[in-house]
Amino acid sequence: MSKRLEAYLIEMELVSAFEISSGVTKRRQGVLVRIEEDGEVGWGEAPADSKPIYSYETAETAFYVIREFLAEQALASSGPEDFLKRVSFVRGHQIAKSGVEMALWDLKAKKEGVPLWRLLGGVRDEIESGVSIGIQPTLSDLLRTVEAYLEKRYQRVKLKIKPGWDYEIVKAVRSEHPDLMLQVDANAAYRLNDWHHLKKLDELNLLMLEQPLDYDDLVDHSVLATMLRTPICLDESIKKPEDAYRAYRLGSCSIINIKPARVGGLVNTRKIHDFCDSVGMPVWIGGMLETGVGRGHQVAAATLPNVRFPNDISASDRYYEEDIVEPPWTLTSRSTIVAPDKPGIGVEVLEERIERYTLKKFSVG
Ligand code: OSB
Ligand code: MG
């Protein structure tokens, strides 16, 4: 009955640099969490980056918070729900919590001998994939990149935008691909004053506009939502179930991108999912350039019934030359990823590869 927890701060090179409005990533860091009990092993991932450009959390802060405040509680806990209650004294640090919480979910599913997605209440054994394309050096680079992903059969494309890299480039992609499922993500690069400029996006038939305004704003988004026809989707602003409730009450968005890591794990993913379902607000599952471990948890989350748009869950080779799981995640010809019919996240974690990417680690228990 005794558990052992190990955490690895890893660094892996992305196949290509990923640029968003607030910065660029090439060497991706994160923390992997391994929890072993009674011969079963559960894996989770805290996909905070080396720099606090998306969230205030970094791989270093996640590693620190896990070591100092979360690890002992994980060992003492009876499962993911109990763990979250035990660490409710820790304010924020949702990404750090999610790494441990998801390892406990994988462990629980493996002990019960069921796929994680079934344990969560998933309703589909295949999930829809889209691809998120970073800011490129030039428009022709962007058009070429879009083309390359369409050749790989991705059916939905998300473009990163920022002031100076928005209407014109999106319009160019739209004219080359009139029927493509297309959406944009500003990662908080605009202010309400820019509404007139953002309004021009309305003519481009976009699925949604993701997080246009400040990264923790709900109020100005509720005003912007009344000015645009394009649906607003929130990402950064939604860090816990209460935020989803507030966003709904204020009318700040009509869609939510749930990143299991951003909201503290799968318990909160399901809470937000269920609340949105109850008020008729669709959701989809976002990503943070996870390795194959975090991807397993994203895939499980994307099998939930109120996931009604394609997800930012792409194949392993879109992110890394060599993933740390076997088999790697692959795209079907239908632009989907199959949810494995195996216990837990359903892929084997290659520990000797993890050792190669590890900058530091600790263990307890
Ligand atoms: O805002 O959705 C985002 C990656 C890192 C940080 C923020 C975001 C993203 C992505 C990539 O868009 C999604 C993916 O993992 O494929
Ligand atoms: Mg986003």
CSV table of C-alpha atoms and ligand atoms in Angstrom, one decimal:
chain,number,residue,atom,x,y,z
A,1,MET,CA,0.0,0.0,0.0
A,2,SER,CA,2.9,2.3,0.2
A,3,LYS,CA,3.6,4.7,-2.6
A,4,ARG,CA,6.7,6.1,-4.2
A,5,LEU,CA,6.8,9.4,-6.1
A,6,GLU,CA,9.5,10.5,-8.5
A,7,ALA,CA,9.6,13.8,-10.4
A,8,TYR,CA,11.8,14.6,-13.4
A,9,LEU,CA,12.5,18.1,-14.7
A,10,ILE,CA,13.0,17.4,-18.4
A,11,GLU,CA,14.0,19.4,-21.4
A,12,MET,CA,13.2,18.3,-25.0
A,13,GLU,CA,13.9,20.0,-28.3
A,14,LEU,CA,10.8,20.8,-30.3
A,15,VAL,CA,10.9,20.0,-34.1
A,16,SER,CA,10.4,23.6,-34.8
A,17,ALA,CA,10.4,26.8,-32.6
A,18,PHE,CA,6.9,27.7,-31.4
A,19,GLU,CA,6.2,31.4,-31.2
A,20,ILE,CA,3.2,33.0,-29.6
A,21,SER,CA,2.4,36.7,-29.0
A,22,SER,CA,4.3,36.7,-25.7
A,23,GLY,CA,7.5,34.8,-26.6
A,24,VAL,CA,9.1,31.8,-28.3
A,25,THR,CA,9.9,28.2,-27.3
A,26,LYS,CA,12.4,25.8,-28.9
A,27,ARG,CA,13.8,23.8,-26.0
A,28,ARG,CA,10.7,22.8,-24.1
A,29,GLN,CA,10.9,22.1,-20.4
A,30,GLY,CA,8.4,20.3,-18.2
A,31,VAL,CA,8.1,18.0,-15.1
A,32,LEU,CA,7.1,14.3,-15.4
A,33,VAL,CA,5.6,12.7,-12.3
A,34,ARG,CA,5.8,8.9,-11.7
A,35,ILE,CA,3.9,7.4,-8.8
A,36,GLU,CA,4.2,3.7,-8.1
A,37,GLU,CA,2.0,1.6,-5.8
A,38,ASP,CA,1.6,-2.2,-5.5
A,39,GLY,CA,3.6,-2.8,-8.7
A,40,GLU,CA,1.5,-0.4,-10.8
A,41,VAL,CA,2.9,2.9,-12.2
A,42,GLY,CA,1.0,6.1,-13.0
A,43,TRP,CA,2.4,9.0,-15.0
A,44,GLY,CA,1.5,12.6,-15.1
A,45,GLU,CA,3.1,15.7,-16.7
A,46,ALA,CA,3.2,19.4,-15.5
A,47,PRO,CA,3.9,21.1,-18.9
A,48,ALA,CA,5.1,24.5,-17.6
A,49,ASP,CA,7.8,25.9,-19.8
A,50,SER,CA,11.2,27.3,-18.9
A,51,LYS,CA,9.9,30.9,-19.1
A,52,PRO,CA,6.7,32.3,-17.5
A,53,ILE,CA,5.3,33.6,-20.9
A,54,TYR,CA,2.0,31.7,-20.9
A,55,SER,CA,1.5,31.2,-17.2
A,56,TYR,CA,3.4,32.5,-14.1
A,57,GLU,CA,4.4,28.9,-13.5
A,58,THR,CA,7.7,27.5,-14.9
A,59,ALA,CA,9.1,24.0,-14.9
A,60,GLU,CA,11.4,25.1,-12.0
A,61,THR,CA,8.4,26.4,-9.9
A,62,ALA,CA,6.4,23.3,-10.6
A,63,PHE,CA,9.3,21.1,-9.6
A,64,TYR,CA,9.8,23.1,-6.4
A,65,VAL,CA,6.0,23.2,-5.5
A,66,ILE,CA,5.7,19.4,-6.2
A,67,ARG,CA,8.8,18.7,-4.0
A,68,GLU,CA,8.0,21.0,-1.1
A,69,PHE,CA,4.2,20.9,-0.9
A,70,LEU,CA,2.5,18.3,-3.1
A,71,ALA,CA,4.6,15.1,-3.0
A,72,GLU,CA,3.9,14.1,0.6
A,73,GLN,CA,0.1,14.7,0.1
A,74,ALA,CA,0.1,12.5,-3.0
A,75,LEU,CA,1.7,9.7,-1.0
A,76,ALA,CA,-0.9,10.1,1.8
A,77,SER,CA,-3.9,10.5,-0.6
A,78,SER,CA,-6.4,7.8,-1.5
A,79,GLY,CA,-6.8,9.1,-5.1
A,80,PRO,CA,-7.1,12.2,-7.3
A,81,GLU,CA,-10.1,13.8,-5.5
A,82,ASP,CA,-8.6,13.3,-2.1
A,83,PHE,CA,-5.3,14.7,-3.3
A,84,LEU,CA,-6.9,17.9,-4.6
A,85,LYS,CA,-8.6,18.4,-1.2
A,86,ARG,CA,-5.4,17.9,0.6
A,87,VAL,CA,-3.5,20.5,-1.4
A,88,SER,CA,-6.3,23.1,-1.5
A,89,PHE,CA,-4.1,25.1,0.9
A,90,VAL,CA,-1.7,25.8,-2.0
A,91,ARG,CA,-3.0,28.9,-3.9
A,92,GLY,CA,-2.7,28.6,-7.6
A,93,HIS,CA,0.1,26.5,-9.1
A,94,GLN,CA,-2.5,24.5,-11.0
A,95,ILE,CA,0.1,23.2,-13.5
A,96,ALA,CA,2.2,21.7,-10.7
A,97,LYS,CA,-0.9,20.2,-9.1
A,98,SER,CA,-2.0,18.7,-12.4
A,99,GLY,CA,1.2,16.8,-12.9
A,100,VAL,CA,0.7,14.9,-9.7
A,101,GLU,CA,-3.1,14.7,-10.0
A,102,MET,CA,-2.9,13.1,-13.5
A,103,ALA,CA,-0.3,10.5,-12.3
A,104,LEU,CA,-2.8,9.5,-9.6
A,105,TRP,CA,-5.5,9.2,-12.3
A,106,ASP,CA,-3.3,7.0,-14.5
A,107,LEU,CA,-2.4,4.9,-11.4
A,108,LYS,CA,-6.1,4.5,-10.4
A,109,ALA,CA,-7.1,3.4,-14.0
A,110,LYS,CA,-4.2,0.9,-14.2
A,111,LYS,CA,-5.1,-0.6,-10.8
A,112,GLU,CA,-8.7,-1.0,-12.0
A,113,GLY,CA,-7.5,-2.4,-15.3
A,114,VAL,CA,-9.5,0.2,-17.4
A,115,PRO,CA,-8.6,2.8,-19.9
A,116,LEU,CA,-8.4,6.2,-18.3
A,117,TRP,CA,-10.9,7.7,-20.8
A,118,ARG,CA,-13.5,5.1,-19.7
A,119,LEU,CA,-12.9,5.8,-16.0
A,120,LEU,CA,-13.4,9.5,-16.7
A,121,GLY,CA,-16.7,8.9,-18.4
A,122,GLY,CA,-15.6,9.3,-22.0
A,123,VAL,CA,-18.1,8.5,-24.8
A,124,ARG,CA,-15.9,8.1,-27.9
A,125,ASP,CA,-12.9,6.0,-28.7
A,126,GLU,CA,-11.5,8.5,-31.2
A,127,ILE,CA,-10.9,12.2,-30.8
A,128,GLU,CA,-10.7,15.0,-33.4
A,129,SER,CA,-7.3,16.6,-33.9
A,130,GLY,CA,-6.4,20.1,-35.0
A,131,VAL,CA,-3.0,21.8,-35.2
A,132,SER,CA,-1.8,25.0,-33.7
A,133,ILE,CA,0.6,27.0,-35.8
A,134,GLY,CA,3.0,29.5,-34.2
A,135,ILE,CA,3.9,33.0,-35.5
A,136,GLN,CA,6.1,32.6,-38.6
A,137,PRO,CA,9.0,34.8,-39.9
A,138,THR,CA,7.0,35.6,-43.1
A,139,LEU,CA,3.6,35.1,-44.7
A,140,SER,CA,5.0,32.7,-47.3
A,141,ASP,CA,6.5,30.6,-44.4
A,142,LEU,CA,3.0,30.5,-42.9
A,143,LEU,CA,1.2,29.5,-46.1
A,144,ARG,CA,3.8,26.8,-46.6
A,145,THR,CA,3.4,25.6,-43.0
A,146,VAL,CA,-0.4,25.5,-43.3
A,147,GLU,CA,-0.1,23.5,-46.6
A,148,ALA,CA,2.3,21.0,-45.0
A,149,TYR,CA,-0.1,20.3,-42.1
A,150,LEU,CA,-3.1,19.9,-44.5
A,151,GLU,CA,-1.0,17.4,-46.4
A,152,LYS,CA,-0.7,15.5,-43.2
A,153,ARG,CA,-4.5,15.6,-43.1
A,154,TYR,CA,-5.1,18.0,-40.1
A,155,GLN,CA,-8.6,19.2,-40.7
A,156,ARG,CA,-8.6,22.2,-38.4
A,157,VAL,CA,-6.0,24.9,-38.1
A,158,LYS,CA,-5.3,27.4,-35.4
A,159,LEU,CA,-3.2,30.4,-36.2
A,160,LYS,CA,-1.4,32.4,-33.5
A,161,ILE,CA,-1.9,36.1,-33.9
A,162,LYS,CA,-0.5,39.4,-32.4
A,163,PRO,CA,-0.7,43.1,-33.4
A,164,GLY,CA,1.0,43.3,-36.8
A,165,TRP,CA,0.5,39.6,-37.5
A,166,ASP,CA,-3.3,39.2,-37.6
A,167,TYR,CA,-6.0,40.3,-40.1
A,168,GLU,CA,-3.7,40.3,-43.2
A,169,ILE,CA,-2.2,37.0,-42.6
A,170,VAL,CA,-5.4,35.3,-41.6
A,171,LYS,CA,-7.1,36.8,-44.7
A,172,ALA,CA,-4.3,35.3,-46.9
A,173,VAL,CA,-4.8,31.9,-45.3
A,174,ARG,CA,-8.5,32.2,-45.7
A,175,SER,CA,-8.4,33.1,-49.4
A,176,GLU,CA,-6.1,30.0,-50.1
A,177,HIS,CA,-8.4,27.7,-48.1
A,178,PRO,CA,-12.0,29.0,-48.2
A,179,ASP,CA,-13.5,25.9,-46.5
A,180,LEU,CA,-10.9,25.2,-43.9
A,181,MET,CA,-11.9,25.0,-40.3
A,182,LEU,CA,-9.8,28.0,-39.1
A,183,GLN,CA,-9.5,29.8,-35.8
A,184,VAL,CA,-7.1,32.2,-34.2
A,185,ASP,CA,-5.4,32.6,-30.8
A,186,ALA,CA,-4.0,36.0,-29.5
A,187,ASN,CA,-2.6,34.8,-26.1
A,188,ALA,CA,-3.8,38.0,-24.5
A,189,ALA,CA,-2.1,40.4,-27.0
A,190,TYR,CA,-4.9,43.0,-27.4
A,191,ARG,CA,-6.9,45.5,-25.3
A,192,LEU,CA,-10.5,46.4,-25.5
A,193,ASN,CA,-9.6,49.6,-27.3
A,194,ASP,CA,-8.5,47.4,-30.2
A,195,TRP,CA,-12.0,46.1,-30.8
A,196,HIS,CA,-12.4,47.9,-34.1
A,197,HIS,CA,-9.4,46.1,-35.5
A,198,LEU,CA,-10.5,42.8,-34.1
A,199,LYS,CA,-13.9,43.3,-35.7
A,200,LYS,CA,-12.3,42.9,-39.1
A,201,LEU,CA,-11.8,39.2,-38.2
A,202,ASP,CA,-15.6,38.8,-38.4
A,203,GLU,CA,-15.5,38.7,-42.2
A,204,LEU,CA,-13.1,35.7,-42.2
A,205,ASN,CA,-15.5,33.0,-41.1
A,206,LEU,CA,-13.5,31.9,-38.1
A,207,LEU,CA,-14.6,29.1,-35.7
A,208,MET,CA,-13.5,31.3,-32.8
A,209,LEU,CA,-11.1,34.0,-31.5
A,210,GLU,CA,-9.1,32.6,-28.5
A,211,GLN,CA,-8.1,34.8,-25.5
A,212,PRO,CA,-7.9,38.2,-27.3
A,213,LEU,CA,-7.6,40.3,-24.1
A,214,ASP,CA,-5.6,40.2,-20.9
A,215,TYR,CA,-4.6,36.8,-19.5
A,216,ASP,CA,-6.8,37.0,-16.4
A,217,ASP,CA,-9.6,39.2,-17.7
A,218,LEU,CA,-13.3,38.4,-17.7
A,219,VAL,CA,-14.9,41.8,-17.7
A,220,ASP,CA,-13.5,43.3,-20.9
A,221,HIS,CA,-14.0,40.0,-22.7
A,222,SER,CA,-17.7,40.3,-21.8
A,223,VAL,CA,-17.9,43.7,-23.5
A,224,LEU,CA,-15.9,42.5,-26.5
A,225,ALA,CA,-18.2,39.5,-26.9
A,226,THR,CA,-21.1,41.9,-27.6
A,227,MET,CA,-19.2,43.7,-30.3
A,228,LEU,CA,-18.0,40.7,-32.4
A,229,ARG,CA,-19.8,38.1,-34.3
A,230,THR,CA,-16.9,35.7,-34.1
A,231,PRO,CA,-17.3,33.5,-30.9
A,232,ILE,CA,-14.9,34.3,-28.1
A,233,CYS,CA,-13.1,31.3,-26.6
A,234,LEU,CA,-11.3,31.7,-23.3
A,235,ASP,CA,-8.0,29.9,-22.4
A,236,GLU,CA,-5.7,31.7,-20.0
A,237,SER,CA,-8.5,33.4,-18.0
A,238,ILE,CA,-10.0,30.0,-17.0
A,239,LYS,CA,-7.9,28.5,-14.3
A,240,LYS,CA,-10.5,26.7,-12.1
A,241,PRO,CA,-14.2,25.8,-12.1
A,242,GLU,CA,-15.2,29.1,-10.5
A,243,ASP,CA,-13.7,31.0,-13.4
A,244,ALA,CA,-15.9,29.1,-15.9
A,245,TYR,CA,-18.9,29.9,-13.8
A,246,ARG,CA,-18.0,33.6,-13.7
A,247,ALA,CA,-17.2,33.7,-17.4
A,248,TYR,CA,-20.7,32.2,-18.1
A,249,ARG,CA,-22.5,34.6,-15.8
A,250,LEU,CA,-20.7,37.6,-17.3
A,251,GLY,CA,-21.0,36.4,-20.9
A,252,SER,CA,-17.2,36.7,-21.4
A,253,CYS,CA,-17.1,33.8,-23.8
A,254,SER,CA,-19.2,31.2,-25.6
A,255,ILE,CA,-16.6,28.5,-25.8
A,256,ILE,CA,-13.9,27.3,-23.4
A,257,ASN,CA,-10.6,25.7,-24.3
A,258,ILE,CA,-9.9,23.4,-21.3
A,259,LYS,CA,-6.3,22.5,-20.8
A,260,PRO,CA,-6.2,19.8,-18.1
A,261,ALA,CA,-2.8,21.2,-16.9
A,262,ARG,CA,-4.0,24.8,-16.7
A,263,VAL,CA,-7.0,23.9,-14.5
A,264,GLY,CA,-5.2,21.7,-12.1
A,265,GLY,CA,-5.9,18.3,-13.7
A,266,LEU,CA,-8.7,16.0,-14.7
A,267,VAL,CA,-11.1,16.5,-11.7
A,268,ASN,CA,-11.4,20.1,-12.6
A,269,THR,CA,-11.4,19.4,-16.3
A,270,ARG,CA,-14.5,17.3,-15.7
A,271,LYS,CA,-16.1,19.9,-13.4
A,272,ILE,CA,-15.7,22.6,-16.0
A,273,HIS,CA,-16.8,20.3,-18.7
A,274,ASP,CA,-19.9,19.3,-16.8
A,275,PHE,CA,-20.8,22.9,-15.8
A,276,CYS,CA,-20.4,24.0,-19.4
A,277,ASP,CA,-22.5,21.1,-20.6
A,278,SER,CA,-25.3,22.1,-18.1
A,279,VAL,CA,-25.5,25.6,-19.5
A,280,GLY,CA,-25.1,24.7,-23.2
A,281,MET,CA,-21.5,26.0,-23.6
A,282,PRO,CA,-19.3,23.8,-25.8
A,283,VAL,CA,-15.7,23.0,-24.9
A,284,TRP,CA,-12.6,21.5,-26.5
A,285,ILE,CA,-9.3,20.3,-25.1
A,286,GLY,CA,-6.2,22.5,-25.5
A,287,GLY,CA,-2.5,21.7,-25.2
A,288,MET,CA,0.8,23.1,-24.0
A,289,LEU,CA,3.2,21.2,-26.2
A,290,GLU,CA,3.0,18.1,-23.9
A,291,THR,CA,5.1,15.0,-24.4
A,292,GLY,CA,3.3,11.7,-25.0
A,293,VAL,CA,2.5,11.4,-21.3
A,294,GLY,CA,0.5,14.6,-21.0
A,295,ARG,CA,-1.0,13.9,-24.4
A,296,GLY,CA,-2.5,10.6,-23.0
A,297,HIS,CA,-4.4,12.7,-20.4
A,298,GLN,CA,-5.5,15.2,-23.1
A,299,VAL,CA,-6.8,12.4,-25.3
A,300,ALA,CA,-8.8,10.9,-22.3
A,301,ALA,CA,-10.3,14.3,-21.6
A,302,ALA,CA,-11.3,14.8,-25.2
A,303,THR,CA,-13.5,11.7,-25.1
A,304,LEU,CA,-16.0,13.6,-22.8
A,305,PRO,CA,-19.4,14.3,-24.4
A,306,ASN,CA,-19.4,18.1,-24.4
A,307,VAL,CA,-16.1,18.3,-26.3
A,308,ARG,CA,-17.6,19.7,-29.5
A,309,PHE,CA,-14.7,21.2,-31.5
A,310,PRO,CA,-11.5,19.7,-32.7
A,311,ASN,CA,-8.7,19.7,-30.1
A,312,ASP,CA,-5.2,21.1,-29.9
A,313,ILE,CA,-4.0,17.5,-29.6
A,314,SER,CA,-1.7,16.7,-32.5
A,315,ALA,CA,0.5,13.7,-33.3
A,316,SER,CA,3.8,13.2,-31.5
A,317,ASP,CA,5.8,14.1,-34.6
A,318,ARG,CA,4.3,17.6,-34.7
A,319,TYR,CA,6.1,18.3,-31.5
A,320,TYR,CA,9.1,16.0,-31.0
A,321,GLU,CA,11.4,14.0,-33.2
A,322,GLU,CA,11.2,11.2,-30.7
A,323,ASP,CA,8.5,10.9,-28.1
A,324,ILE,CA,8.9,9.3,-24.7
A,325,VAL,CA,6.0,6.9,-25.2
A,326,GLU,CA,5.5,3.8,-27.2
A,327,PRO,CA,3.6,3.7,-29.5
A,328,PRO,CA,3.9,7.4,-30.3
A,329,TRP,CA,0.6,9.3,-30.9
A,330,THR,CA,-0.4,9.2,-34.5
A,331,LEU,CA,-3.0,10.9,-36.7
A,332,THR,CA,-5.5,8.7,-38.6
A,333,SER,CA,-6.6,9.7,-42.2
A,334,ARG,CA,-9.8,11.1,-40.6
A,335,SER,CA,-7.7,13.7,-38.6
A,336,THR,CA,-8.3,11.8,-35.4
A,337,ILE,CA,-6.4,10.2,-32.7
A,338,VAL,CA,-7.6,6.8,-31.4
A,339,ALA,CA,-8.1,6.5,-27.6
A,340,PRO,CA,-6.2,3.3,-26.6
A,341,ASP,CA,-8.1,0.3,-25.4
A,342,LYS,CA,-5.5,-0.3,-22.7
A,343,PRO,CA,-5.4,0.5,-18.9
A,344,GLY,CA,-4.5,4.0,-17.9
A,345,ILE,CA,-3.3,6.4,-20.5
A,346,GLY,CA,-2.7,3.4,-22.7
A,347,VAL,CA,0.8,3.9,-23.9
A,348,GLU,CA,4.1,2.6,-22.5
A,349,VAL,CA,6.4,5.2,-21.0
A,350,LEU,CA,10.0,4.7,-22.0
A,351,GLU,CA,12.0,5.4,-18.8
A,352,GLU,CA,15.5,5.2,-20.3
A,353,ARG,CA,14.6,7.9,-22.8
A,354,ILE,CA,13.3,10.1,-19.9
A,355,GLU,CA,16.7,9.7,-18.2
A,356,ARG,CA,18.3,11.2,-21.3
A,357,TYR,CA,16.2,14.3,-21.1
A,358,THR,CA,16.4,14.8,-17.3
A,359,LEU,CA,18.0,17.9,-15.9
A,360,LYS,CA,17.2,17.0,-12.3
A,361,LYS,CA,15.0,14.7,-10.3
A,362,PHE,CA,13.9,13.8,-6.8
A,363,SER,CA,12.0,10.9,-5.2
A,364,VAL,CA,10.1,10.4,-2.0
A,365,GLY,CA,8.5,7.3,-0.4
B,1,OSB,O1,-2.4,29.3,-26.1
B,1,OSB,O2,-3.1,27.4,-26.7
B,1,OSB,C1,-2.2,28.1,-26.4
B,1,OSB,C2,1.1,26.2,-26.6
B,1,OSB,C3,1.8,26.7,-25.5
B,1,OSB,C4,1.2,27.6,-24.8
B,1,OSB,C5,0.0,28.1,-25.1
B,1,OSB,C6,-0.8,27.6,-26.2
B,1,OSB,C7,-0.1,26.6,-27.0
B,1,OSB,C8,-0.7,26.1,-28.2
B,1,OSB,C9,-0.2,24.7,-28.6
B,1,OSB,O3,-1.5,26.7,-28.9
B,1,OSB,C10,-1.2,23.6,-28.4
B,1,OSB,C11,-0.6,22.3,-28.6
B,1,OSB,O4,-0.1,21.7,-27.6
B,1,OSB,O5,-0.6,21.7,-29.7
B,2,MG,MG,-4.5,29.5,-26.3
